[in-house]
């Protein structure tokens, strides 16, 4: 901010105090001009405020403008202006009264607010509607500064009375103010709408300005009619808004109609009429400028997914114009595919073929992809789509060929054994593929149809030469394709499969690739029959629409038509920050028919939100590859000989890498299929997991926390997961409760952990034996081990988990209690304890206080022992009980503890010493948990 020269301020001061009105006005204009360009003219505050005493409206406006700007930095001076406000609120001129009340709302100074309550109360009951409508908005502003004051003064009740005002603009502003206040206080029931108040709103709707109409329509959208007759009468009175010139009004009206249509029976004549009335306004929105078109198209995308019948005859308006910007083109393409049906597919394909010869690369790619999606969606057109794609491949335009190959792969998945004759054409273009997705698709095709391609081994070998330069996606596909080829033609491809397995397991540092390589290796070397059943299993057909928005989310987004949420296609909670509570909205349940829509508000109460660290996995990381695991049912092959692996099918996909490489009873497969340097067994692998009897001691009753919600149904398309961790007889398990709150059956469950601080990993696949039907719950205990990959997490006990089912892959993270990692042989010898305590440096000692724990030393000792915290020695010093304790974590870290207990005092002192001091805080939390539960 620049400071004007002193002479300038001095001159302005003189002019402001002049007797001539004109001179005064000019001076205030100069002050405002300086303020606008960023000069600091706050020194003139008292002189400008003196100019408020005037009848000249123009001068008053200027002074008020100055006041709004500087009141915050000069709150003590601003109080001087209060008397003038109070006086202006009783001025005979309604414009001045409104101006005073508007400025009062804009001065955000706590000291002043209580002085403004009286004038505001008068203005809310003013005889002039212009003053009342201004005062209504002022209440919302005042509520933002001091909510308690507004409630105490009874302004909210006055606002509610204004909803029945005779003037439509007052009604609209009262609704806007109440909605604004209700948004920041979701729990308060401010807008308790009833049929009478709805009637008043609908009457005001026809006469207020466009912004007023939007406020009223948004308020109507939050109302739930009591039956279908009321819903129909509201729809009839809102329908005329569809022909409004302002697109925001049109979208708000569409939102109300889409919401209330849920309650109308499809057999009603009115339902059909309403569908016909909704199409023209949406089509008209597409003749606006491109930015508005884009917003309209994003909203239409949602509407078409919810009710495709509205626009099914309007395909032509979504055809792309040559001068559309790219963002409009891509959005139109998306909607074209959603509307594609047997009736219009010929038109659509002709258009798409044209688009594929355009110059814009992104657009062409999407157009080629769209042809493939049409083939998958409309079966009768598949033949024409495939021949169109082949014509496009003949153009030899690099990116067109690559996109075409990617979509043909999907067509093969949808219609097996129908179009394989085109494989020869695809193979001719192998050399031109340079994008990972296209290369991966081509490799998949070669592997899947290896028996039909004579030189499949040569083709795959050509990819193998630059194996390490390929992206992960291609490497994984190549590994699977060569294993498929080996299973189909074992004699000719033995060297090839050995080569790819050693490349994947020895020379690669990608854990996904190594894991998959070891799984295949183990399968091939122990049980080729099982390998065949796993690798060459029947693929499920792919579904038509893969990118539909999940139904509960779609219903919520329909309630937000015409807002940012409908443009982002995300609920407001995903992008709105700050303290304002975002309310989840949902469509009303159908009354007239038996269908019921799952409400997104079924996320149960009490879900721990604060303590759960977020997990946002990167696309290509460890968890992302869960999609590519062929997790079929457990494979049971012929019985193995006793000297071979005794772990059966359970371990086929579970377990850490050790188990894949071998445990103590793992016999190296014949040299023909395994390179020599892999023979040495590495560590005990999973053997201890299956030999549970060797644990020290009997069944120890370690404390088990009650199950908490780890994954609410809202975030996982209807799958709700509750869970806790237990440790018994030396084995850790994750006890899960899965509930299906969606409308479809869930199958094909699998689970994977990200790398974590203590190497926790599932010791067996997630076994859900029967499909999970809607509203069904199943309890599962998943055994865990600690031989997984290790990576230090923040916080230390954070575990990131991915769960896959037939619908999608879901990610969540949870904090596990550290005491599940305390092992049974954690009791240290007394002499060693003493030596170790002295040996660990003093700066590694951490002190904690355990409050409100009224237990005796014996009770404490036995309770801790059941959770593997062992008392090594006990002394009594000056009436205090001193317990010396030791515990050992699964990764071999020892923690030594000294616990001081003063009889009769419920507060204990705990000192912890450990060579890894970052563990101490979590060990203390374990002490707290065990002793207080």
PDB file of C-alpha atoms in Angstrom, residues 404-646:
ATOM      1  CA  UNK A 404      -8.098 -49.254 -32.481  1.00  0.00           C
ATOM      2  CA  UNK A 405      -6.044 -52.153 -31.105  1.00  0.00           C
ATOM      3  CA  UNK A 406      -6.907 -51.177 -27.508  1.00  0.00           C
ATOM      4  CA  UNK A 407     -10.653 -51.223 -28.237  1.00  0.00           C
ATOM      5  CA  UNK A 408     -10.521 -54.414 -30.333  1.00  0.00           C
ATOM      6  CA  UNK A 409      -9.078 -56.150 -27.270  1.00  0.00           C
ATOM      7  CA  UNK A 410     -12.250 -55.166 -25.389  1.00  0.00           C
ATOM      8  CA  UNK A 411     -14.439 -56.383 -28.258  1.00  0.00           C
ATOM      9  CA  UNK A 412     -12.701 -59.780 -28.082  1.00  0.00           C
ATOM     10  CA  UNK A 413     -13.504 -59.847 -24.352  1.00  0.00           C
ATOM     11  CA  UNK A 414     -17.175 -59.076 -25.015  1.00  0.00           C
ATOM     12  CA  UNK A 415     -17.714 -61.421 -28.007  1.00  0.00           C
ATOM     13  CA  UNK A 416     -15.273 -64.363 -27.694  1.00  0.00           C
ATOM     14  CA  UNK A 417     -14.686 -66.598 -30.755  1.00  0.00           C
ATOM     15  CA  UNK A 418     -16.431 -64.207 -33.137  1.00  0.00           C
ATOM     16  CA  UNK A 419     -14.004 -61.735 -34.648  1.00  0.00           C
ATOM     17  CA  UNK A 420     -10.670 -63.512 -34.206  1.00  0.00           C
ATOM     18  CA  UNK A 421     -10.200 -63.517 -37.990  1.00  0.00           C
ATOM     19  CA  UNK A 422      -8.891 -59.941 -37.709  1.00  0.00           C
ATOM     20  CA  UNK A 423      -5.882 -60.988 -35.615  1.00  0.00           C
ATOM     21  CA  UNK A 424      -3.680 -61.335 -38.702  1.00  0.00           C
ATOM     22  CA  UNK A 425      -4.318 -57.687 -39.638  1.00  0.00           C
ATOM     23  CA  UNK A 426      -3.453 -56.606 -36.092  1.00  0.00           C
ATOM     24  CA  UNK A 427      -0.184 -58.546 -36.110  1.00  0.00           C
ATOM     25  CA  UNK A 428       0.971 -56.671 -39.227  1.00  0.00           C
ATOM     26  CA  UNK A 429       1.000 -53.463 -37.185  1.00  0.00           C
ATOM     27  CA  UNK A 430       3.111 -54.751 -34.304  1.00  0.00           C
ATOM     28  CA  UNK A 431       6.167 -52.682 -35.144  1.00  0.00           C
ATOM     29  CA  UNK A 432       4.337 -49.363 -35.149  1.00  0.00           C
ATOM     30  CA  UNK A 433       3.082 -49.659 -31.559  1.00  0.00           C
ATOM     31  CA  UNK A 434       4.937 -47.401 -29.145  1.00  0.00           C
ATOM     32  CA  UNK A 435       2.381 -46.601 -26.420  1.00  0.00           C
ATOM     33  CA  UNK A 436       2.252 -48.847 -23.341  1.00  0.00           C
ATOM     34  CA  UNK A 437      -1.523 -49.362 -23.457  1.00  0.00           C
ATOM     35  CA  UNK A 438      -1.518 -50.413 -27.112  1.00  0.00           C
ATOM     36  CA  UNK A 439       1.526 -52.677 -26.664  1.00  0.00           C
ATOM     37  CA  UNK A 440      -0.079 -54.305 -23.618  1.00  0.00           C
ATOM     38  CA  UNK A 441      -3.347 -54.839 -25.532  1.00  0.00           C
ATOM     39  CA  UNK A 442      -1.526 -56.438 -28.462  1.00  0.00           C
ATOM     40  CA  UNK A 443       0.482 -58.707 -26.149  1.00  0.00           C
ATOM     41  CA  UNK A 444      -2.750 -59.757 -24.415  1.00  0.00           C
ATOM     42  CA  UNK A 445      -4.283 -60.644 -27.787  1.00  0.00           C
ATOM     43  CA  UNK A 446      -1.218 -62.694 -28.818  1.00  0.00           C
ATOM     44  CA  UNK A 447      -1.163 -64.543 -25.471  1.00  0.00           C
ATOM     45  CA  UNK A 448      -4.910 -65.160 -25.375  1.00  0.00           C
ATOM     46  CA  UNK A 449      -5.085 -66.499 -28.950  1.00  0.00           C
ATOM     47  CA  UNK A 450      -1.606 -68.047 -29.097  1.00  0.00           C
ATOM     48  CA  UNK A 451      -2.957 -71.341 -30.487  1.00  0.00           C
ATOM     49  CA  UNK A 452      -4.302 -69.490 -33.566  1.00  0.00           C
ATOM     50  CA  UNK A 453      -1.104 -67.553 -34.292  1.00  0.00           C
ATOM     51  CA  UNK A 454       1.634 -69.700 -35.825  1.00  0.00           C
ATOM     52  CA  UNK A 455       4.514 -67.424 -34.909  1.00  0.00           C
ATOM     53  CA  UNK A 456       3.205 -66.328 -31.496  1.00  0.00           C
ATOM     54  CA  UNK A 457       6.497 -67.242 -29.823  1.00  0.00           C
ATOM     55  CA  UNK A 458       8.498 -65.081 -32.259  1.00  0.00           C
ATOM     56  CA  UNK A 459       6.134 -62.136 -31.762  1.00  0.00           C
ATOM     57  CA  UNK A 460       6.405 -62.324 -27.976  1.00  0.00           C
ATOM     58  CA  UNK A 461      10.155 -62.870 -28.170  1.00  0.00           C
ATOM     59  CA  UNK A 462      10.477 -59.643 -30.150  1.00  0.00           C
ATOM     60  CA  UNK A 463       8.912 -57.776 -27.196  1.00  0.00           C
ATOM     61  CA  UNK A 464      11.147 -59.577 -24.704  1.00  0.00           C
ATOM     62  CA  UNK A 465      14.346 -58.099 -26.159  1.00  0.00           C
ATOM     63  CA  UNK A 466      13.701 -54.684 -24.569  1.00  0.00           C
ATOM     64  CA  UNK A 467      11.937 -56.065 -21.497  1.00  0.00           C
ATOM     65  CA  UNK A 468      13.552 -53.654 -19.013  1.00  0.00           C
ATOM     66  CA  UNK A 469      12.703 -50.558 -21.050  1.00  0.00           C
ATOM     67  CA  UNK A 470       8.990 -51.411 -21.135  1.00  0.00           C
ATOM     68  CA  UNK A 471       6.477 -49.891 -18.726  1.00  0.00           C
ATOM     69  CA  UNK A 472       5.160 -52.040 -15.846  1.00  0.00           C
ATOM     70  CA  UNK A 473       1.826 -52.537 -17.596  1.00  0.00           C
ATOM     71  CA  UNK A 474       3.572 -54.075 -20.635  1.00  0.00           C
ATOM     72  CA  UNK A 475       5.962 -56.185 -18.527  1.00  0.00           C
ATOM     73  CA  UNK A 476       3.078 -57.699 -16.554  1.00  0.00           C
ATOM     74  CA  UNK A 477       1.115 -58.482 -19.727  1.00  0.00           C
ATOM     75  CA  UNK A 478       4.190 -59.987 -21.373  1.00  0.00           C
ATOM     76  CA  UNK A 479       4.844 -62.240 -18.368  1.00  0.00           C
ATOM     77  CA  UNK A 480       1.248 -63.509 -18.364  1.00  0.00           C
ATOM     78  CA  UNK A 481       1.139 -63.902 -22.168  1.00  0.00           C
ATOM     79  CA  UNK A 482       4.322 -66.007 -22.279  1.00  0.00           C
ATOM     80  CA  UNK A 483       3.056 -68.229 -19.436  1.00  0.00           C
ATOM     81  CA  UNK A 484      -0.203 -68.699 -21.394  1.00  0.00           C
ATOM     82  CA  UNK A 485       1.790 -69.554 -24.496  1.00  0.00           C
ATOM     83  CA  UNK A 486       3.892 -72.050 -22.532  1.00  0.00           C
ATOM     84  CA  UNK A 487       0.770 -73.761 -21.183  1.00  0.00           C
ATOM     85  CA  UNK A 488      -0.630 -74.037 -24.728  1.00  0.00           C
ATOM     86  CA  UNK A 489       2.643 -75.062 -26.470  1.00  0.00           C
ATOM     87  CA  UNK A 490       4.919 -76.404 -23.710  1.00  0.00           C
ATOM     88  CA  UNK A 491       7.512 -78.130 -25.878  1.00  0.00           C
ATOM     89  CA  UNK A 492       8.442 -75.180 -28.088  1.00  0.00           C
ATOM     90  CA  UNK A 493       8.550 -72.389 -25.537  1.00  0.00           C
ATOM     91  CA  UNK A 494      10.385 -73.740 -22.531  1.00  0.00           C
ATOM     92  CA  UNK A 495      13.404 -71.470 -22.995  1.00  0.00           C
ATOM     93  CA  UNK A 496      11.169 -68.437 -23.516  1.00  0.00           C
ATOM     94  CA  UNK A 497       9.269 -68.981 -20.283  1.00  0.00           C
ATOM     95  CA  UNK A 498      12.508 -69.512 -18.326  1.00  0.00           C
ATOM     96  CA  UNK A 499      13.885 -66.322 -19.776  1.00  0.00           C
ATOM     97  CA  UNK A 500      10.845 -64.196 -18.848  1.00  0.00           C
ATOM     98  CA  UNK A 501      10.569 -65.701 -15.349  1.00  0.00           C
ATOM     99  CA  UNK A 502      14.195 -64.957 -14.539  1.00  0.00           C
ATOM    100  CA  UNK A 503      13.859 -61.427 -15.988  1.00  0.00           C
ATOM    101  CA  UNK A 504      10.771 -60.812 -13.865  1.00  0.00           C
ATOM    102  CA  UNK A 505      12.017 -62.325 -10.604  1.00  0.00           C
ATOM    103  CA  UNK A 506      15.736 -61.555 -10.577  1.00  0.00           C
ATOM    104  CA  UNK A 507      16.461 -58.499 -12.669  1.00  0.00           C
ATOM    105  CA  UNK A 508      13.350 -56.473 -11.840  1.00  0.00           C
ATOM    106  CA  UNK A 509      12.884 -54.253  -8.799  1.00  0.00           C
ATOM    107  CA  UNK A 510       9.133 -53.888  -9.286  1.00  0.00           C
ATOM    108  CA  UNK A 511       7.368 -55.812  -6.482  1.00  0.00           C
ATOM    109  CA  UNK A 512       4.223 -56.478  -8.581  1.00  0.00           C
ATOM    110  CA  UNK A 513       6.233 -58.040 -11.338  1.00  0.00           C
ATOM    111  CA  UNK A 514       8.380 -60.104  -8.943  1.00  0.00           C
ATOM    112  CA  UNK A 515       5.339 -61.352  -7.023  1.00  0.00           C
ATOM    113  CA  UNK A 516       3.533 -62.385 -10.166  1.00  0.00           C
ATOM    114  CA  UNK A 517       6.686 -64.009 -11.534  1.00  0.00           C
ATOM    115  CA  UNK A 518       7.136 -66.074  -8.348  1.00  0.00           C
ATOM    116  CA  UNK A 519       3.486 -67.107  -8.322  1.00  0.00           C
ATOM    117  CA  UNK A 520       3.697 -68.383 -11.908  1.00  0.00           C
ATOM    118  CA  UNK A 521       7.026 -70.075 -11.199  1.00  0.00           C
ATOM    119  CA  UNK A 522       5.693 -71.839  -8.158  1.00  0.00           C
ATOM    120  CA  UNK A 523       2.530 -72.852 -10.012  1.00  0.00           C
ATOM    121  CA  UNK A 524       4.385 -74.196 -13.016  1.00  0.00           C
ATOM    122  CA  UNK A 525       6.962 -76.079 -10.973  1.00  0.00           C
ATOM    123  CA  UNK A 526       4.572 -77.705  -8.491  1.00  0.00           C
ATOM    124  CA  UNK A 527       1.309 -78.243 -10.316  1.00  0.00           C
ATOM    125  CA  UNK A 528       0.990 -77.562 -14.062  1.00  0.00           C
ATOM    126  CA  UNK A 529      -2.657 -78.718 -14.019  1.00  0.00           C
ATOM    127  CA  UNK A 530      -3.545 -76.104 -11.432  1.00  0.00           C
ATOM    128  CA  UNK A 531      -1.513 -73.560 -13.384  1.00  0.00           C
ATOM    129  CA  UNK A 532      -3.617 -74.256 -16.451  1.00  0.00           C
ATOM    130  CA  UNK A 533      -6.837 -73.826 -14.496  1.00  0.00           C
ATOM    131  CA  UNK A 534      -5.684 -70.525 -13.000  1.00  0.00           C
ATOM    132  CA  UNK A 535      -3.956 -68.897 -15.970  1.00  0.00           C
ATOM    133  CA  UNK A 536      -6.248 -70.130 -18.746  1.00  0.00           C
ATOM    134  CA  UNK A 537      -9.475 -69.761 -16.761  1.00  0.00           C
ATOM    135  CA  UNK A 538     -12.640 -68.588 -18.518  1.00  0.00           C
ATOM    136  CA  UNK A 539     -12.687 -64.777 -18.580  1.00  0.00           C
ATOM    137  CA  UNK A 540     -15.945 -63.133 -17.516  1.00  0.00           C
ATOM    138  CA  UNK A 541     -17.556 -61.019 -20.273  1.00  0.00           C
ATOM    139  CA  UNK A 542     -17.024 -57.308 -19.826  1.00  0.00           C
ATOM    140  CA  UNK A 543     -20.015 -55.083 -19.133  1.00  0.00           C
ATOM    141  CA  UNK A 544     -21.439 -52.542 -21.559  1.00  0.00           C
ATOM    142  CA  UNK A 545     -20.999 -49.300 -19.688  1.00  0.00           C
ATOM    143  CA  UNK A 546     -17.801 -49.284 -17.725  1.00  0.00           C
ATOM    144  CA  UNK A 547     -17.746 -45.595 -16.856  1.00  0.00           C
ATOM    145  CA  UNK A 548     -21.205 -45.121 -15.397  1.00  0.00           C
ATOM    146  CA  UNK A 549     -21.342 -43.161 -12.162  1.00  0.00           C
ATOM    147  CA  UNK A 550     -22.182 -45.402  -9.210  1.00  0.00           C
ATOM    148  CA  UNK A 551     -25.964 -45.230  -8.494  1.00  0.00           C
ATOM    149  CA  UNK A 552     -25.872 -43.749  -4.975  1.00  0.00           C
ATOM    150  CA  UNK A 553     -23.413 -41.068  -6.115  1.00  0.00           C
ATOM    151  CA  UNK A 554     -25.501 -40.369  -9.224  1.00  0.00           C
ATOM    152  CA  UNK A 555     -28.601 -39.823  -7.083  1.00  0.00           C
ATOM    153  CA  UNK A 556     -26.670 -37.388  -4.925  1.00  0.00           C
ATOM    154  CA  UNK A 557     -25.293 -35.507  -7.956  1.00  0.00           C
ATOM    155  CA  UNK A 558     -28.806 -35.190  -9.445  1.00  0.00           C
ATOM    156  CA  UNK A 559     -29.676 -33.209  -6.291  1.00  0.00           C
ATOM    157  CA  UNK A 560     -26.807 -30.829  -7.144  1.00  0.00           C
ATOM    158  CA  UNK A 561     -27.685 -30.120 -10.803  1.00  0.00           C
ATOM    159  CA  UNK A 562     -26.629 -26.603 -11.752  1.00  0.00           C
ATOM    160  CA  UNK A 563     -23.840 -26.410  -9.143  1.00  0.00           C
ATOM    161  CA  UNK A 564     -20.103 -27.069  -9.271  1.00  0.00           C
ATOM    162  CA  UNK A 565     -20.681 -30.630  -8.069  1.00  0.00           C
ATOM    163  CA  UNK A 566     -22.528 -31.398 -11.305  1.00  0.00           C
ATOM    164  CA  UNK A 567     -19.619 -30.076 -13.371  1.00  0.00           C
ATOM    165  CA  UNK A 568     -16.942 -31.966 -11.418  1.00  0.00           C
ATOM    166  CA  UNK A 569     -19.150 -35.071 -11.097  1.00  0.00           C
ATOM    167  CA  UNK A 570     -18.052 -35.252  -7.464  1.00  0.00           C
ATOM    168  CA  UNK A 571     -20.096 -34.703  -4.293  1.00  0.00           C
ATOM    169  CA  UNK A 572     -19.426 -31.336  -2.590  1.00  0.00           C
ATOM    170  CA  UNK A 573     -17.746 -33.106   0.347  1.00  0.00           C
ATOM    171  CA  UNK A 574     -14.952 -34.078  -2.078  1.00  0.00           C
ATOM    172  CA  UNK A 575     -13.907 -30.512  -2.902  1.00  0.00           C
ATOM    173  CA  UNK A 576     -15.431 -28.134  -0.324  1.00  0.00           C
ATOM    174  CA  UNK A 577     -13.025 -27.379   2.497  1.00  0.00           C
ATOM    175  CA  UNK A 578     -13.544 -25.573   5.754  1.00  0.00           C
ATOM    176  CA  UNK A 579     -15.871 -25.863   8.701  1.00  0.00           C
ATOM    177  CA  UNK A 580     -19.151 -25.632   6.845  1.00  0.00           C
ATOM    178  CA  UNK A 581     -20.942 -28.930   7.131  1.00  0.00           C
ATOM    179  CA  UNK A 582     -21.757 -30.408   3.744  1.00  0.00           C
ATOM    180  CA  UNK A 583     -25.059 -32.228   3.902  1.00  0.00           C
ATOM    181  CA  UNK A 584     -25.422 -35.394   1.844  1.00  0.00           C
ATOM    182  CA  UNK A 585     -28.525 -35.113  -0.285  1.00  0.00           C
ATOM    183  CA  UNK A 586     -30.422 -37.986  -1.809  1.00  0.00           C
ATOM    184  CA  UNK A 587     -33.413 -38.470  -4.067  1.00  0.00           C
ATOM    185  CA  UNK A 588     -36.762 -39.155  -2.384  1.00  0.00           C
ATOM    186  CA  UNK A 589     -37.816 -42.821  -2.315  1.00  0.00           C
ATOM    187  CA  UNK A 590     -40.306 -43.872  -4.981  1.00  0.00           C
ATOM    188  CA  UNK A 591     -43.813 -43.949  -3.573  1.00  0.00           C
ATOM    189  CA  UNK A 592     -45.802 -45.080  -6.552  1.00  0.00           C
ATOM    190  CA  UNK A 593     -43.842 -48.178  -7.423  1.00  0.00           C
ATOM    191  CA  UNK A 594     -42.066 -50.910  -5.552  1.00  0.00           C
ATOM    192  CA  UNK A 595     -38.572 -49.783  -6.566  1.00  0.00           C
ATOM    193  CA  UNK A 596     -36.534 -48.382  -3.766  1.00  0.00           C
ATOM    194  CA  UNK A 597     -33.397 -46.357  -4.177  1.00  0.00           C
ATOM    195  CA  UNK A 598     -30.563 -46.849  -1.784  1.00  0.00           C
ATOM    196  CA  UNK A 599     -30.069 -43.644   0.141  1.00  0.00           C
ATOM    197  CA  UNK A 600     -26.484 -42.470   0.297  1.00  0.00           C
ATOM    198  CA  UNK A 601     -27.078 -41.496   3.907  1.00  0.00           C
ATOM    199  CA  UNK A 602     -26.750 -45.074   5.072  1.00  0.00           C
ATOM    200  CA  UNK A 603     -23.209 -44.389   6.199  1.00  0.00           C
ATOM    201  CA  UNK A 604     -23.597 -45.356   9.855  1.00  0.00           C
ATOM    202  CA  UNK A 605     -23.110 -42.931  12.673  1.00  0.00           C
ATOM    203  CA  UNK A 606     -20.029 -43.122  14.810  1.00  0.00           C
ATOM    204  CA  UNK A 607     -17.667 -43.711  11.899  1.00  0.00           C
ATOM    205  CA  UNK A 608     -14.264 -42.628  13.147  1.00  0.00           C
ATOM    206  CA  UNK A 609     -13.383 -39.690  10.958  1.00  0.00           C
ATOM    207  CA  UNK A 610     -10.783 -37.770  12.851  1.00  0.00           C
ATOM    208  CA  UNK A 611      -8.204 -40.409  13.566  1.00  0.00           C
ATOM    209  CA  UNK A 612      -8.186 -42.144  10.220  1.00  0.00           C
ATOM    210  CA  UNK A 613      -5.268 -41.039   8.066  1.00  0.00           C
ATOM    211  CA  UNK A 614      -6.222 -40.598   4.437  1.00  0.00           C
ATOM    212  CA  UNK A 615      -4.813 -42.875   1.821  1.00  0.00           C
ATOM    213  CA  UNK A 616      -4.712 -41.727  -1.768  1.00  0.00           C
ATOM    214  CA  UNK A 617      -2.941 -44.413  -3.717  1.00  0.00           C
ATOM    215  CA  UNK A 618      -1.070 -43.521  -6.869  1.00  0.00           C
ATOM    216  CA  UNK A 619      -2.373 -45.116 -10.029  1.00  0.00           C
ATOM    217  CA  UNK A 620       0.489 -47.467 -10.648  1.00  0.00           C
ATOM    218  CA  UNK A 621       1.505 -48.418  -7.145  1.00  0.00           C
ATOM    219  CA  UNK A 622       1.414 -51.663  -5.236  1.00  0.00           C
ATOM    220  CA  UNK A 623      -2.285 -51.479  -4.550  1.00  0.00           C
ATOM    221  CA  UNK A 624      -3.275 -50.534  -8.063  1.00  0.00           C
ATOM    222  CA  UNK A 625      -2.228 -53.868  -9.447  1.00  0.00           C
ATOM    223  CA  UNK A 626      -4.846 -55.727  -7.455  1.00  0.00           C
ATOM    224  CA  UNK A 627      -7.047 -55.407 -10.516  1.00  0.00           C
ATOM    225  CA  UNK A 628      -4.725 -57.553 -12.528  1.00  0.00           C
ATOM    226  CA  UNK A 629      -4.492 -60.501 -10.156  1.00  0.00           C
ATOM    227  CA  UNK A 630      -6.461 -63.367 -11.618  1.00  0.00           C
ATOM    228  CA  UNK A 631      -8.016 -64.184  -8.261  1.00  0.00           C
ATOM    229  CA  UNK A 632     -10.053 -67.219  -9.185  1.00  0.00           C
ATOM    230  CA  UNK A 633     -11.433 -69.770  -6.725  1.00  0.00           C
ATOM    231  CA  UNK A 634      -8.816 -71.755  -4.797  1.00  0.00           C
ATOM    232  CA  UNK A 635      -7.213 -74.293  -7.085  1.00  0.00           C
ATOM    233  CA  UNK A 636      -6.956 -77.888  -5.975  1.00  0.00           C
ATOM    234  CA  UNK A 637      -4.715 -80.011  -8.133  1.00  0.00           C
ATOM    235  CA  UNK A 638      -3.649 -83.644  -7.733  1.00  0.00           C
ATOM    236  CA  UNK A 639      -2.131 -84.389  -4.290  1.00  0.00           C
ATOM    237  CA  UNK A 640       1.539 -83.535  -4.034  1.00  0.00           C
ATOM    238  CA  UNK A 641       4.139 -85.934  -2.754  1.00  0.00           C
ATOM    239  CA  UNK A 642       5.000 -85.568   0.905  1.00  0.00           C
ATOM    240  CA  UNK A 643       8.424 -84.161   0.254  1.00  0.00           C
ATOM    241  CA  UNK A 644       6.964 -81.348  -1.791  1.00  0.00           C
ATOM    242  CA  UNK A 645       5.050 -78.305  -0.560  1.00  0.00           C
ATOM    243  CA  UNK A 646       2.443 -79.213   2.040  1.00  0.00           C
TER     244      UNK A 646
END
